[in-house]
Structure formats: C-alpha cells, structure tokens
CSV table of C-alpha atoms in Angstrom, one decimal:
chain,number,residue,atom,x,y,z
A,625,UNK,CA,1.4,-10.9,75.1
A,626,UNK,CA,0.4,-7.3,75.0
A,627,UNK,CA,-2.6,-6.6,77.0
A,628,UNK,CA,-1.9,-9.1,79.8
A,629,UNK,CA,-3.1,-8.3,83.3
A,630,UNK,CA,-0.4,-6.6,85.2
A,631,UNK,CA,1.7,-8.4,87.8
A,632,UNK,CA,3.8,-6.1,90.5
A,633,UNK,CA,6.7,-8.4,90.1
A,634,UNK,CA,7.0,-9.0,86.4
A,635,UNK,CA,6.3,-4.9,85.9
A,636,UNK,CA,9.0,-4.4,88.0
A,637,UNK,CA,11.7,-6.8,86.2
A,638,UNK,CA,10.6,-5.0,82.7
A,639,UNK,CA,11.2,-1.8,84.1
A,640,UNK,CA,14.8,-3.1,85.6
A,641,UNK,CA,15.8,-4.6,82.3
A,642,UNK,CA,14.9,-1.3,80.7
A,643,UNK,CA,16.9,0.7,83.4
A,644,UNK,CA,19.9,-2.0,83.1
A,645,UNK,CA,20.0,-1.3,79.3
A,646,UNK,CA,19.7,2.8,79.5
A,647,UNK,CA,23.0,2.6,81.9
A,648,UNK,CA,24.8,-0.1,79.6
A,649,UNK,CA,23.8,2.4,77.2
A,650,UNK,CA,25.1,5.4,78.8
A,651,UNK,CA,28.6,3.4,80.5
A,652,UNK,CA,29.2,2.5,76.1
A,653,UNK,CA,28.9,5.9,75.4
A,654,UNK,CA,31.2,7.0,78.3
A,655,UNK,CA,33.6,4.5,76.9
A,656,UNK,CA,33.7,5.5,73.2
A,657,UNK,CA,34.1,9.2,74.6
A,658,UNK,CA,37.3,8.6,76.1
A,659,UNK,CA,38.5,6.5,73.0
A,660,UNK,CA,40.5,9.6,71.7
A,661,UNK,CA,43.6,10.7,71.1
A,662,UNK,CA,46.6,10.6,74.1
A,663,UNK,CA,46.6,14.4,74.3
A,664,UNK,CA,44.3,16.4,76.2
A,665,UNK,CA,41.9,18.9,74.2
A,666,UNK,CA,41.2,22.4,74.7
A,667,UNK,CA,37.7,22.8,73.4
A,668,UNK,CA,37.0,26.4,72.8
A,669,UNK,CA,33.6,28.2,74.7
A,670,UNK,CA,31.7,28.4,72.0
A,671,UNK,CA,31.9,24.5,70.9
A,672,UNK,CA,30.1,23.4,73.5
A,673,UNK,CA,26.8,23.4,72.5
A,674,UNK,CA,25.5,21.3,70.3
A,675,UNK,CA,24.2,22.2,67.2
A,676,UNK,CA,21.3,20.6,66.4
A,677,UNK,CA,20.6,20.2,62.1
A,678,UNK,CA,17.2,22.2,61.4
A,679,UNK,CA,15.6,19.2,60.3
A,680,UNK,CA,16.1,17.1,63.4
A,681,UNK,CA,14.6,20.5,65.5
A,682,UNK,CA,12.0,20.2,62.5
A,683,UNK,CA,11.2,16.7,63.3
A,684,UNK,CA,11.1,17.2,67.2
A,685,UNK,CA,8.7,20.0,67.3
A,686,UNK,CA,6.5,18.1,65.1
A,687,UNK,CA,6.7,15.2,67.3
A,688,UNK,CA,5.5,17.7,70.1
A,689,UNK,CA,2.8,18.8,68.2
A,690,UNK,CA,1.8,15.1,67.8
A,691,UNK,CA,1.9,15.2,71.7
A,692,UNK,CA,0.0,17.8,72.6
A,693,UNK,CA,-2.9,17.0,70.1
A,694,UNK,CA,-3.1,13.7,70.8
A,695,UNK,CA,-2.1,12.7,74.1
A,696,UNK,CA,-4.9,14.2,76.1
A,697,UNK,CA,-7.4,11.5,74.2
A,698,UNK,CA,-6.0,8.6,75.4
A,699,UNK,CA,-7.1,7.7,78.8
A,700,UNK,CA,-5.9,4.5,80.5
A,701,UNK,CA,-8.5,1.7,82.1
A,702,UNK,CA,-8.7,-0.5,85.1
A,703,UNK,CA,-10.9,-3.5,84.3
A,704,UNK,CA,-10.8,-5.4,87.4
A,705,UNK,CA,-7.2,-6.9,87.6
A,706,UNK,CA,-6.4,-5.5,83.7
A,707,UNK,CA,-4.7,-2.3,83.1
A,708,UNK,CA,-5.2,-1.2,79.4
A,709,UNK,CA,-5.5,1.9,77.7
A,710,UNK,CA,-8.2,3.7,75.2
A,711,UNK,CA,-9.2,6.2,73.4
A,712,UNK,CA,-12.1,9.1,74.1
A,713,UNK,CA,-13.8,8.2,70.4
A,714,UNK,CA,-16.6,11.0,70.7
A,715,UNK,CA,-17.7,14.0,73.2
A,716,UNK,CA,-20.4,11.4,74.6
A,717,UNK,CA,-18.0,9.7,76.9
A,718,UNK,CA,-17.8,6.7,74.3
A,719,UNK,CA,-14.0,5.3,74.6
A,720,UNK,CA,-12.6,2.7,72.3
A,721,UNK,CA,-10.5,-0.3,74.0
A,722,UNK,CA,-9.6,-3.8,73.1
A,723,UNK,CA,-11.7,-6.5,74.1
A,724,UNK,CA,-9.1,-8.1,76.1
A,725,UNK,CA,-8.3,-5.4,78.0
A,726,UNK,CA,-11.8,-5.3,79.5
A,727,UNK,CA,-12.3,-9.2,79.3
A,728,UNK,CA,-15.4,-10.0,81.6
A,729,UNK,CA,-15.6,-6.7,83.3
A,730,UNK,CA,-18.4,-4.0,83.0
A,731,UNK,CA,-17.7,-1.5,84.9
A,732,UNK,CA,-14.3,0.4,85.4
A,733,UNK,CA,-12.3,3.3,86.3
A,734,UNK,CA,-10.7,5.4,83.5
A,735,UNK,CA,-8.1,7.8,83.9
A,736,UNK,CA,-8.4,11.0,81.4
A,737,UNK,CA,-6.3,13.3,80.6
A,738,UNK,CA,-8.3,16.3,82.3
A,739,UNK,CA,-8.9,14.9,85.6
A,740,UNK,CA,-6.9,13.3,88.2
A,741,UNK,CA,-9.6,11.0,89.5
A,742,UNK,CA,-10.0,7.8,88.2
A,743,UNK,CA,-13.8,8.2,86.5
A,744,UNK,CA,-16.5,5.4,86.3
A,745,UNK,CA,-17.9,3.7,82.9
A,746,UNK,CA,-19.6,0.8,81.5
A,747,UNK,CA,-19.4,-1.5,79.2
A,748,UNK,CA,-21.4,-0.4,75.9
A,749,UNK,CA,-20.3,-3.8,74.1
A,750,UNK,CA,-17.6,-5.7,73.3
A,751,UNK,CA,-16.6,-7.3,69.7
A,752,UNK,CA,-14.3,-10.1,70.5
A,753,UNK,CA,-14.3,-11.4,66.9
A,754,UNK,CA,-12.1,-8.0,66.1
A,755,UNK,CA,-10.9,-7.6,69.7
A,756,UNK,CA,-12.3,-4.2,69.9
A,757,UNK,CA,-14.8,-3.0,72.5
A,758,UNK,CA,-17.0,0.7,73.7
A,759,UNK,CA,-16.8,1.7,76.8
A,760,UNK,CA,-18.2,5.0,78.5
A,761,UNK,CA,-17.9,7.1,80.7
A,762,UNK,CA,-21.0,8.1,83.4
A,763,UNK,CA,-20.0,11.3,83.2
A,764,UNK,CA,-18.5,13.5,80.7
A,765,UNK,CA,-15.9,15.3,82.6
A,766,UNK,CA,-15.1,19.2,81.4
A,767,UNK,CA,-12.6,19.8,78.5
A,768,UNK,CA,-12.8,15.8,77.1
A,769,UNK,CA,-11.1,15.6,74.2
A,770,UNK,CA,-12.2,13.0,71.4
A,771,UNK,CA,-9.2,12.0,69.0
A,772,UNK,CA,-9.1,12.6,65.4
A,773,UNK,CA,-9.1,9.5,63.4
A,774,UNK,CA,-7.6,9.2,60.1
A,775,UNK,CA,-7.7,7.2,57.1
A,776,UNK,CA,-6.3,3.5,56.4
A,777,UNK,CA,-6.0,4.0,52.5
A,778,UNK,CA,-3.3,6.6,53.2
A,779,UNK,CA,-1.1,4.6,55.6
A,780,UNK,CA,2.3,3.6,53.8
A,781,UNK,CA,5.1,1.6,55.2
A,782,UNK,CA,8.0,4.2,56.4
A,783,UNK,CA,5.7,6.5,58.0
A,784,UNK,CA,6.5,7.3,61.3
A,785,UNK,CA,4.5,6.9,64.2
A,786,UNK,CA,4.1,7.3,67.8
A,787,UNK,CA,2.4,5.1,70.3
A,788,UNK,CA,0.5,6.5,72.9
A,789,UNK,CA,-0.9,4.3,76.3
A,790,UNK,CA,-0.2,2.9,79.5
A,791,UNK,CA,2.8,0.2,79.5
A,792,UNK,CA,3.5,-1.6,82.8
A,793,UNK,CA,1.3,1.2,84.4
A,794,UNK,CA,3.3,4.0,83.2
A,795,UNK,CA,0.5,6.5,81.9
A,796,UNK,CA,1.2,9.0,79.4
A,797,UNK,CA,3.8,7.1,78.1
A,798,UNK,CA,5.0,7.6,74.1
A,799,UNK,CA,7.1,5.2,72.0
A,800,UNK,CA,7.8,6.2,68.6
A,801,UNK,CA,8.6,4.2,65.2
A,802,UNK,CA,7.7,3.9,61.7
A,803,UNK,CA,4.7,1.2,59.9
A,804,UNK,CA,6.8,-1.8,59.5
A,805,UNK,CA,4.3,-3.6,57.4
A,806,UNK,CA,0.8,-3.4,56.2
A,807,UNK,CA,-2.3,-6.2,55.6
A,808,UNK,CA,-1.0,-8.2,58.3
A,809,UNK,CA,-2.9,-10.9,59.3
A,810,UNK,CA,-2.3,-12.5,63.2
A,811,UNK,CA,-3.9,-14.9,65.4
A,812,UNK,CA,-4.1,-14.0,68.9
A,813,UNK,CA,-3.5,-16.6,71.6
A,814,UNK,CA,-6.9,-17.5,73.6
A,815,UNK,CA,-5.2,-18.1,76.8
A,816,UNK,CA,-3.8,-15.7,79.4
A,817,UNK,CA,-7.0,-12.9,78.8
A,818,UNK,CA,-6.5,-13.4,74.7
A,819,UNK,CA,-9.2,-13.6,72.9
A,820,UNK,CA,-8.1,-16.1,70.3
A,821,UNK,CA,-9.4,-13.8,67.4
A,822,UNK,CA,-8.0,-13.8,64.0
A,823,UNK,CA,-7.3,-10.0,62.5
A,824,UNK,CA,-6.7,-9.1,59.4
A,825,UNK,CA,-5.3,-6.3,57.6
A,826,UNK,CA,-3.4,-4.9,60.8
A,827,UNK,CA,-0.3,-2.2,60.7
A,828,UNK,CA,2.8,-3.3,61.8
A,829,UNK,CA,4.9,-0.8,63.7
A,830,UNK,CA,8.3,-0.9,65.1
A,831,UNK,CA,7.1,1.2,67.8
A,832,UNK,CA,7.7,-0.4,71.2
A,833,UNK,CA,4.1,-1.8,72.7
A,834,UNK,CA,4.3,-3.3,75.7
A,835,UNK,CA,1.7,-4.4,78.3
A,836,UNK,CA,-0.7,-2.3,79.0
A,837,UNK,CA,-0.1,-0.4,76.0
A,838,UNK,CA,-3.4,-2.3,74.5
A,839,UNK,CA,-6.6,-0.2,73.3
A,840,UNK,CA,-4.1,2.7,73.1
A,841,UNK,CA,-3.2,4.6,70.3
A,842,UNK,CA,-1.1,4.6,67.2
A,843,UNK,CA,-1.1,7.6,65.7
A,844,UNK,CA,0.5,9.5,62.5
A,845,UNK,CA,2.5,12.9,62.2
A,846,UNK,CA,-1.0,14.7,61.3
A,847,UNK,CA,-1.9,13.9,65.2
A,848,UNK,CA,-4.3,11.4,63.5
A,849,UNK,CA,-4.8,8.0,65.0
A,850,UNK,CA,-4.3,5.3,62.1
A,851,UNK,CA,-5.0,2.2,64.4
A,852,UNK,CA,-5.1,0.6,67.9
A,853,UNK,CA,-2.2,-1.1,69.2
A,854,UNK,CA,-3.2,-4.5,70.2
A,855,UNK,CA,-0.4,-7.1,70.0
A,856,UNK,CA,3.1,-7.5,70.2
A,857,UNK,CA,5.1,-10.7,68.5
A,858,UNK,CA,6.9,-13.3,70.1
A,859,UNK,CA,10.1,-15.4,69.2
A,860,UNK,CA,9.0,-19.1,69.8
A,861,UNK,CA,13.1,-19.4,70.0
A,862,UNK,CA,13.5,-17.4,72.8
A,863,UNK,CA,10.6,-18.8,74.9
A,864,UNK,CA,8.1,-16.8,73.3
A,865,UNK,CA,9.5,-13.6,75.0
A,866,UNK,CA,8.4,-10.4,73.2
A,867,UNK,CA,10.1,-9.8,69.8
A,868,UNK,CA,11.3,-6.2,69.3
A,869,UNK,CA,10.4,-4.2,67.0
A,870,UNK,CA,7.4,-6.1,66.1
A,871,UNK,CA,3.9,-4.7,67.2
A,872,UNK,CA,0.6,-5.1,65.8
A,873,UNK,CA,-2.6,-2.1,65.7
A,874,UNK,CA,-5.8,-3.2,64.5
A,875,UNK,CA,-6.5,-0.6,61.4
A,876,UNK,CA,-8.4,2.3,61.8
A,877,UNK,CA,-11.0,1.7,59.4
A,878,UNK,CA,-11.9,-1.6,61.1
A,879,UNK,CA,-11.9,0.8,64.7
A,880,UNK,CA,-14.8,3.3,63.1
A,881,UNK,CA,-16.7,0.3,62.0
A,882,UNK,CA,-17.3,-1.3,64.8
A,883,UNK,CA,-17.5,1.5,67.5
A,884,UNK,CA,-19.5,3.1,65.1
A,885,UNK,CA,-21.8,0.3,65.1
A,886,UNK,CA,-21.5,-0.3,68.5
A,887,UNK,CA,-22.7,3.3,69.5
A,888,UNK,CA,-25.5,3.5,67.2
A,889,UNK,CA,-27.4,-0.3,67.7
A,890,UNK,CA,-25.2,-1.6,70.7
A,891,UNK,CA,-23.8,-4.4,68.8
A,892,UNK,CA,-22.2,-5.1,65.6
A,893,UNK,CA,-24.5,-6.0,62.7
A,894,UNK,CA,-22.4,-6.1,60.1
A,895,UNK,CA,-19.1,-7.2,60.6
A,896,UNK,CA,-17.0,-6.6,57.2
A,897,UNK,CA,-15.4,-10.4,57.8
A,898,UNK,CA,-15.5,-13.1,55.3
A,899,UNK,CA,-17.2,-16.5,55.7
A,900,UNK,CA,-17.5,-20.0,54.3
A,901,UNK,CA,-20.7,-20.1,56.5
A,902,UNK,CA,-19.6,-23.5,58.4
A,903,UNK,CA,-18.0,-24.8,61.4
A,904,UNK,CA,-14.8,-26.8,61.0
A,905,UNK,CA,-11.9,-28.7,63.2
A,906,UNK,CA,-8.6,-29.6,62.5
A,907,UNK,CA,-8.2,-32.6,61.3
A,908,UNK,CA,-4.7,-35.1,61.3
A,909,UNK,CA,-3.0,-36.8,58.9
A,910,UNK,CA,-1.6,-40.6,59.8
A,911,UNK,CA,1.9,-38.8,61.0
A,912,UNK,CA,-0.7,-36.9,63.7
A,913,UNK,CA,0.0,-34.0,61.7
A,914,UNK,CA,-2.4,-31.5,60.9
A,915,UNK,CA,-3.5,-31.8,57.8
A,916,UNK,CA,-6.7,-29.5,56.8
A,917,UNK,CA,-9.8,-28.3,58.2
A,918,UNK,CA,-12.8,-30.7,58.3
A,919,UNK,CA,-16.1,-29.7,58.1
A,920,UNK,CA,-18.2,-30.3,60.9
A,921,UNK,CA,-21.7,-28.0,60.0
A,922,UNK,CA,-22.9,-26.1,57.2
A,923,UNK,CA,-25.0,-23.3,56.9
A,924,UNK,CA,-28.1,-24.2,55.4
A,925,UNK,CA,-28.3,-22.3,52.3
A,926,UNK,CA,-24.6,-20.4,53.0
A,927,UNK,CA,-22.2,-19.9,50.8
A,928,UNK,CA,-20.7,-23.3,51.4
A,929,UNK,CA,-23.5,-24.8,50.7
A,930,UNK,CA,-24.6,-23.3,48.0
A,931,UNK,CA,-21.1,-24.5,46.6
A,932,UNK,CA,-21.7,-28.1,47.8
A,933,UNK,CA,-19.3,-28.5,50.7
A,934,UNK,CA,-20.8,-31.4,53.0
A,935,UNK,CA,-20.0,-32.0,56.6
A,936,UNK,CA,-17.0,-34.7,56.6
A,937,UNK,CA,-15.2,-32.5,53.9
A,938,UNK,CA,-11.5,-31.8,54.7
A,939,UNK,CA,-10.8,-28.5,53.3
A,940,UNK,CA,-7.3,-28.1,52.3
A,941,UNK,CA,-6.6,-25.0,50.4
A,942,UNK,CA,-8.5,-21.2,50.1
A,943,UNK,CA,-7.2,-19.8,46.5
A,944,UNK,CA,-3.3,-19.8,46.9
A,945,UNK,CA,-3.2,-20.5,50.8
A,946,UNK,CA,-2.4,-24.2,52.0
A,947,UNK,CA,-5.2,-25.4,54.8
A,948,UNK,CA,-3.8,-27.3,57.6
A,949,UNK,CA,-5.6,-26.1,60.3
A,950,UNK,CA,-8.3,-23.9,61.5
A,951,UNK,CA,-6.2,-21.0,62.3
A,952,UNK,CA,-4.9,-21.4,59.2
A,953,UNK,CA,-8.4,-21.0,57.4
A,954,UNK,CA,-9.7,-18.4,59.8
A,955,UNK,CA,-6.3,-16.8,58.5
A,956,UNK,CA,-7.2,-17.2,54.6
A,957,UNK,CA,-10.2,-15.5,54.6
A,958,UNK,CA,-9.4,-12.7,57.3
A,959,UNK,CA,-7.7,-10.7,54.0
A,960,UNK,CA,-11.0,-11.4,51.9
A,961,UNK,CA,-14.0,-9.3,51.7
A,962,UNK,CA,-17.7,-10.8,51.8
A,963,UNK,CA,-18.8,-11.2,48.2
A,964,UNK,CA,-15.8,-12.3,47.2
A,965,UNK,CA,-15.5,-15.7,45.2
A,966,UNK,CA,-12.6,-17.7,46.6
A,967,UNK,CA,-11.6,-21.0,45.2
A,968,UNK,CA,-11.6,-23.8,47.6
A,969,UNK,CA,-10.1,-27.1,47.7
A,970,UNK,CA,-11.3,-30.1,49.5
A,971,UNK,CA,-11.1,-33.9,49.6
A,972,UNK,CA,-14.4,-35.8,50.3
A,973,UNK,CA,-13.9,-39.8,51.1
A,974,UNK,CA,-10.3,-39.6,49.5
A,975,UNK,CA,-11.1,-37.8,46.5
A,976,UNK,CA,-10.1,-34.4,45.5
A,977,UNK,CA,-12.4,-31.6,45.1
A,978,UNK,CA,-12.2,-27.7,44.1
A,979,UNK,CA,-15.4,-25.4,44.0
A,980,UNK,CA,-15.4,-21.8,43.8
A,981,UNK,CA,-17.3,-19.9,46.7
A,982,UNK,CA,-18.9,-16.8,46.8
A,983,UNK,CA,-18.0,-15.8,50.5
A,984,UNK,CA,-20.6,-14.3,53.1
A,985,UNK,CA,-20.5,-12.4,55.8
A,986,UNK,CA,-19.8,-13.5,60.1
C-alpha cells in the first residue's frame, strides 16, 4: 500500500523490475526496427530528425510549465522509519501530508525544494479520520514556495494530471496520467502504518503512485493541485500486489478543509462527514457470513436515536446500499453529507424495520 515505510531491499526490487521493463521495452523496439524490408535504405540527411506534431510540443511545454510551478512546493518527509511526501500549504511553514505517512512521529526532517538540508518540523495535528495531517516547519527557509490549490467542482474525468512526490526515495520524481474516476469511495487497510479510514469522494488517476509518493501532489495542467495522492489499489488475485493504473488522491476540497481547520484551532471541529451517531460491529449470519452491522451504542439524542434505532439493531441497508459489514456502512455514508436524510433498514429481534434518518456530523 502506498505510503508504506520504506525497506532497502523491497525499494531496490521495484526499481529493478522498472529497469527490467524499460530494457524489454527498448530490446521490442530494437526488434520491430529491424522488421523491414530485405533491402538496405538509404535515408536522406534531412530525414533524420524527427518531426515532432505542434501539438505534442504544445503538450510538452505545458507539461514543463506544470513542472516548474509546481514542483518546488512539494517537499518530501522523514517521519522516523516513513518516507512520504507533502505539500508547503502556506508561507508559514505549514505543509500538508497524509496521516500515515507521519504515523506516531512529531518531529521530522523535510526536504524543500530551496534547500539541500533536510529542515526540522512538528507535528501541528493529525486527522486520521480523513488521513490528512499539518506539519511545519521551525523555520521558514528563503524563497518557500506555497502551492496553488484548485477547485474540486471543476475536476472531470479525462483530464490529465501529473503526480508529483517521493516514490521509493526518488525525490522530485513526476508521473503523469489522466482522472480515471471521480466520487470514489475506499477503505484503507489498518495494518502495515494504514490508518483504516474510510474516504470518500476521492479522484482516481491512472497516474503511477507508488510508495512514498503519499501526501504528495496531484495536480492539473493549470499547475493547480486538485488532490493528494494517498493510495494505490491492489488485485486480491495477484496477492494483493499493486494494481496499475489505479491510484487514489483525497480531493482537494476535503485538503483545505481540514488543514485549514487545523491551522486556525489545531484540530478539526467540523469534519464535513456523515453520521448515524452510534457505534456498530459486524455481525454473522448462521453460514458465519457477514450479514449487517449491529448496533452496539447510540448517541443519546443523535440522529439514530432520534429515529429509534436501539442497541441490538442489525442494520442492513443505507438507501440503495446493502449493509454487511461495518466497512460497508462507514462506506454508505462517506458519499453523504450531514443533514442529509437517509433511509435505513434494520431488523430488531427478527423483524424488519425501515426509518428515515436525518444524518449528523463525526
């Protein structure tokens, strides 16, 4: 999983398979080049350079552009064992991270873009709920550059994108793709640094994001950062080895919400996230399958309970999306907005149940 604390000898074997690939790669195209004709071709002088289309030189220098606007904002992080990457948010030295990529830390050594030494910062706070976290620096080094952020509503799937961090170490690095997929909603796993939340409304991108590459940024052809690369998918089939293609950024309006929180009182006090206002475990059918969420606690005078859920209901479905487990409920209501009315069904001693809830805020 993206965001992973390095190892020397797992960094190295991603960085072989990449190099094995680039010279399979080159030997194909070495191949195909001598798939001609028998004859030997006199190619005049002046065929030999390329000509490259306007529009691809077009596309280039605006992907340079991109580079040089962007790139010196995003610094990369030790935290401890971690290695992540961030983003300098402000001209105070505040930079924006994921919350797995600093873990337990609070203090580390950032790398900017303007400096060669490794700087010092603390931990502001971290958001865990939203795997986001503020970090900054104890001293604003001359010629910091804070990013530009832009604006979710005007991300659309097709637009390309580059990716800009620290994968397997390599600082500085850029990977480039288009938004896959919007309003995404993934669980990340608690174990190995993870931080088990449940995010919704994230961008897909086919760009590549790698270890590493976590608290970086993601960022449009206006050198404007439309979210933070925070997970990569993996294919249960092939033992849950990274998926291609498929990369996850938390969106940017959900980044200036919380570090702007964060920056202002220290902590998040309002959090934008839907609740039922309970606590729940998954519960099994007689096949030991899971079969719904079952509520353990209620909020006195929540929105569950001012819809009559009890504790020892078995929640089975949020409007149109089957219940089985608590992942699966956290994952219902991640798309949903506090305030809005859901309706819920349950079973309480064997009997089924709906009730329409007015959802609250974590």
């Amino acid at each position: 999983m993206d965001g992973l604390p390095e190892h020397p000898s797992r960094s190295s074997r991603h960085v072989r398979r990449l190099l094995l690939s680039l010279t399979a790669a080159i030997s194909a195209t070495v191949l195909i080049g001598g798939c001609s004709s028998g004859s030997e071709a006199t190619v005049p002088e002046s065929s030999t350079r390329a000509v490259v289309p306007k529009a691809t030189n077009d596309l280039q220098s605006d992907y340079e552009t991109v580079i040089r606007n962007v790139l010196p904002s995003v610094v990369q992080i030790e935290a401890g064992d971690n290695l992540g990457s961030g983003i300098v948010y402000d001209g105070k030295g505040h930079v924006i991270t994921n919350a797995h990529v600093i873990d337990q830390t609070k203090s580390f050594l950032v790398t900017v873009a303007t400096g060669e030494e490794p700087l010092p910062a603390k931990l502001v706070s971290s958001y865990p709920q939203q795997d986001l976290a503020v970090i900054r620096l104890d001293r604003v080094p001359a010629g910091l550059k804070p990013a530009r952020f832009g604006d979710s509503a005007a991300v659309e799937v097709g637009q390309i994108v580059l990716a800009m961090g620290s994968p397997l170490g390599l600082s500085s690095s850029v990977t480039q793709g288009i938004v896959s997929g919007l309003g995404r909603t993934v669980t990340e796993s608690a174990s190995g640094g993870g931080t088990g939340a449940t995010i919704g409304n994230m961008v897909q991108t086919s760009a590549a994001i790698n270890p590493g590459n976590s608290g970086g940024a993601l960022v449009n052809l206006d050198s404007e950062v439309i979210g933070i690369p925070t997970l990569a998918a993996t294919d249960p089939q092939l033992g849950n080895s990274a998926a291609p293609g498929i990369g996850f950024a938390i969106p940017v309006s959900m980044v200036k919400t919380v570090a702007d929180q964060i920056i202002k009182t220290g902590k998040v006090t309002h959090s934008g996230r839907a609740a039922l206002g309970i606590t729940a475990r998954t519960v099994l059918d007689d096949n030991y399958q899971p079969s719904g969420a079952a509520v353990v606690d209620v909020e006195p005078g929540g929105p569950a309970d001012k819809a009559g859920l009890r504790p020892g209901d078995i929640i089975t479905r949020v409007g149109s999306a089957r219940i089985t487990t608590i992942t699966s409920l956290a994952e219902a209501l991640a798309s949903d907005n506090p305030g809005d009315t859901v309706r819920v069904a349950y079973t309480r001693q064997g009997e089924r149940r709906t009730t329409n809830v007015t959802l609250g805020e974590i």
